[in-house]
Amino acid sequence: MAKMTKTTQTKTRGQAAVEYILLVALGLFVLVIAFALANYVKNFADATLLEVAVNRNETIAMITG
């Protein structure tokens, strides 16, 4: 096993800190993308359900009218 000098230990700690910061940043980025995708899916579902409701109402009006 190689002997670690103080410089190597500091570099390793600094590298670990940078890696943790990048990992947290990646996690936040994934969360933002997930919320954006969920919002897109919600809007699409709302628009689709609205169209279905309009078609349903037109069909009911045609049958009863």
PDB file of C-alpha atoms in Angstrom:
ATOM      1  CA  MET A   1       0.000   0.000   0.000  1.00  0.00           C
ATOM      2  CA  ALA A   2       1.405   3.382  -0.970  1.00  0.00           C
ATOM      3  CA  LYS A   3       2.241   5.843   1.760  1.00  0.00           C
ATOM      4  CA  MET A   4      -0.072   8.876   1.626  1.00  0.00           C
ATOM      5  CA  THR A   5       1.548  12.231   2.159  1.00  0.00           C
ATOM      6  CA  LYS A   6      -0.273  15.236   3.563  1.00  0.00           C
ATOM      7  CA  THR A   7      -0.571  16.707   0.049  1.00  0.00           C
ATOM      8  CA  THR A   8      -2.097  13.480  -1.254  1.00  0.00           C
ATOM      9  CA  GLN A   9      -4.575  13.376   1.638  1.00  0.00           C
ATOM     10  CA  THR A  10      -5.610  16.997   1.031  1.00  0.00           C
ATOM     11  CA  LYS A  11      -5.985  16.355  -2.685  1.00  0.00           C
ATOM     12  CA  THR A  12      -8.067  13.263  -1.972  1.00  0.00           C
ATOM     13  CA  ARG A  13     -10.318  15.167   0.446  1.00  0.00           C
ATOM     14  CA  GLY A  14     -10.676  18.016  -2.019  1.00  0.00           C
ATOM     15  CA  GLN A  15     -11.504  15.610  -4.808  1.00  0.00           C
ATOM     16  CA  ALA A  16     -14.069  13.873  -2.592  1.00  0.00           C
ATOM     17  CA  ALA A  17     -15.663  17.225  -1.747  1.00  0.00           C
ATOM     18  CA  VAL A  18     -15.901  18.140  -5.422  1.00  0.00           C
ATOM     19  CA  GLU A  19     -17.390  14.734  -6.207  1.00  0.00           C
ATOM     20  CA  TYR A  20     -20.032  15.152  -3.497  1.00  0.00           C
ATOM     21  CA  ILE A  21     -20.901  18.636  -4.768  1.00  0.00           C
ATOM     22  CA  LEU A  22     -21.231  17.303  -8.319  1.00  0.00           C
ATOM     23  CA  LEU A  23     -23.347  14.409  -7.059  1.00  0.00           C
ATOM     24  CA  VAL A  24     -25.705  16.797  -5.252  1.00  0.00           C
ATOM     25  CA  ALA A  25     -25.880  19.018  -8.346  1.00  0.00           C
ATOM     26  CA  LEU A  26     -26.709  15.992 -10.489  1.00  0.00           C
ATOM     27  CA  GLY A  27     -29.431  14.976  -8.042  1.00  0.00           C
ATOM     28  CA  LEU A  28     -30.969  18.446  -8.135  1.00  0.00           C
ATOM     29  CA  PHE A  29     -30.827  18.443 -11.938  1.00  0.00           C
ATOM     30  CA  VAL A  30     -32.610  15.084 -12.057  1.00  0.00           C
ATOM     31  CA  LEU A  31     -35.290  16.414  -9.682  1.00  0.00           C
ATOM     32  CA  VAL A  32     -35.863  19.491 -11.854  1.00  0.00           C
ATOM     33  CA  ILE A  33     -36.162  17.330 -14.973  1.00  0.00           C
ATOM     34  CA  ALA A  34     -38.545  14.957 -13.171  1.00  0.00           C
ATOM     35  CA  PHE A  35     -40.814  17.817 -12.057  1.00  0.00           C
ATOM     36  CA  ALA A  36     -40.785  19.329 -15.556  1.00  0.00           C
ATOM     37  CA  LEU A  37     -41.684  15.970 -17.085  1.00  0.00           C
ATOM     38  CA  ALA A  38     -44.440  15.406 -14.512  1.00  0.00           C
ATOM     39  CA  ASN A  39     -45.864  18.852 -15.275  1.00  0.00           C
ATOM     40  CA  TYR A  40     -45.811  18.093 -19.018  1.00  0.00           C
ATOM     41  CA  VAL A  41     -47.591  14.767 -18.492  1.00  0.00           C
ATOM     42  CA  LYS A  42     -50.190  16.439 -16.243  1.00  0.00           C
ATOM     43  CA  ASN A  43     -50.916  19.121 -18.841  1.00  0.00           C
ATOM     44  CA  PHE A  44     -51.194  16.491 -21.583  1.00  0.00           C
ATOM     45  CA  ALA A  45     -53.554  14.376 -19.471  1.00  0.00           C
ATOM     46  CA  ASP A  46     -55.704  17.405 -18.604  1.00  0.00           C
ATOM     47  CA  ALA A  47     -55.998  18.376 -22.280  1.00  0.00           C
ATOM     48  CA  THR A  48     -56.867  14.817 -23.279  1.00  0.00           C
ATOM     49  CA  LEU A  49     -59.495  14.463 -20.555  1.00  0.00           C
ATOM     50  CA  LEU A  50     -61.019  17.807 -21.543  1.00  0.00           C
ATOM     51  CA  GLU A  51     -61.326  16.630 -25.146  1.00  0.00           C
ATOM     52  CA  VAL A  52     -62.911  13.365 -23.987  1.00  0.00           C
ATOM     53  CA  ALA A  53     -65.411  15.295 -21.856  1.00  0.00           C
ATOM     54  CA  VAL A  54     -66.372  17.527 -24.801  1.00  0.00           C
ATOM     55  CA  ASN A  55     -66.839  14.503 -27.073  1.00  0.00           C
ATOM     56  CA  ARG A  56     -68.894  12.772 -24.401  1.00  0.00           C
ATOM     57  CA  ASN A  57     -71.142  15.797 -23.972  1.00  0.00           C
ATOM     58  CA  GLU A  58     -71.601  16.114 -27.749  1.00  0.00           C
ATOM     59  CA  THR A  59     -72.487  12.424 -27.999  1.00  0.00           C
ATOM     60  CA  ILE A  60     -75.002  12.657 -25.155  1.00  0.00           C
ATOM     61  CA  ALA A  61     -76.554  15.759 -26.726  1.00  0.00           C
ATOM     62  CA  MET A  62     -76.795  13.993 -30.095  1.00  0.00           C
ATOM     63  CA  ILE A  63     -78.459  10.902 -28.590  1.00  0.00           C
ATOM     64  CA  THR A  64     -80.921  12.778 -26.374  1.00  0.00           C
ATOM     65  CA  GLY A  65     -81.493  15.696 -28.730  1.00  0.00           C
TER      66      GLY A  65
END
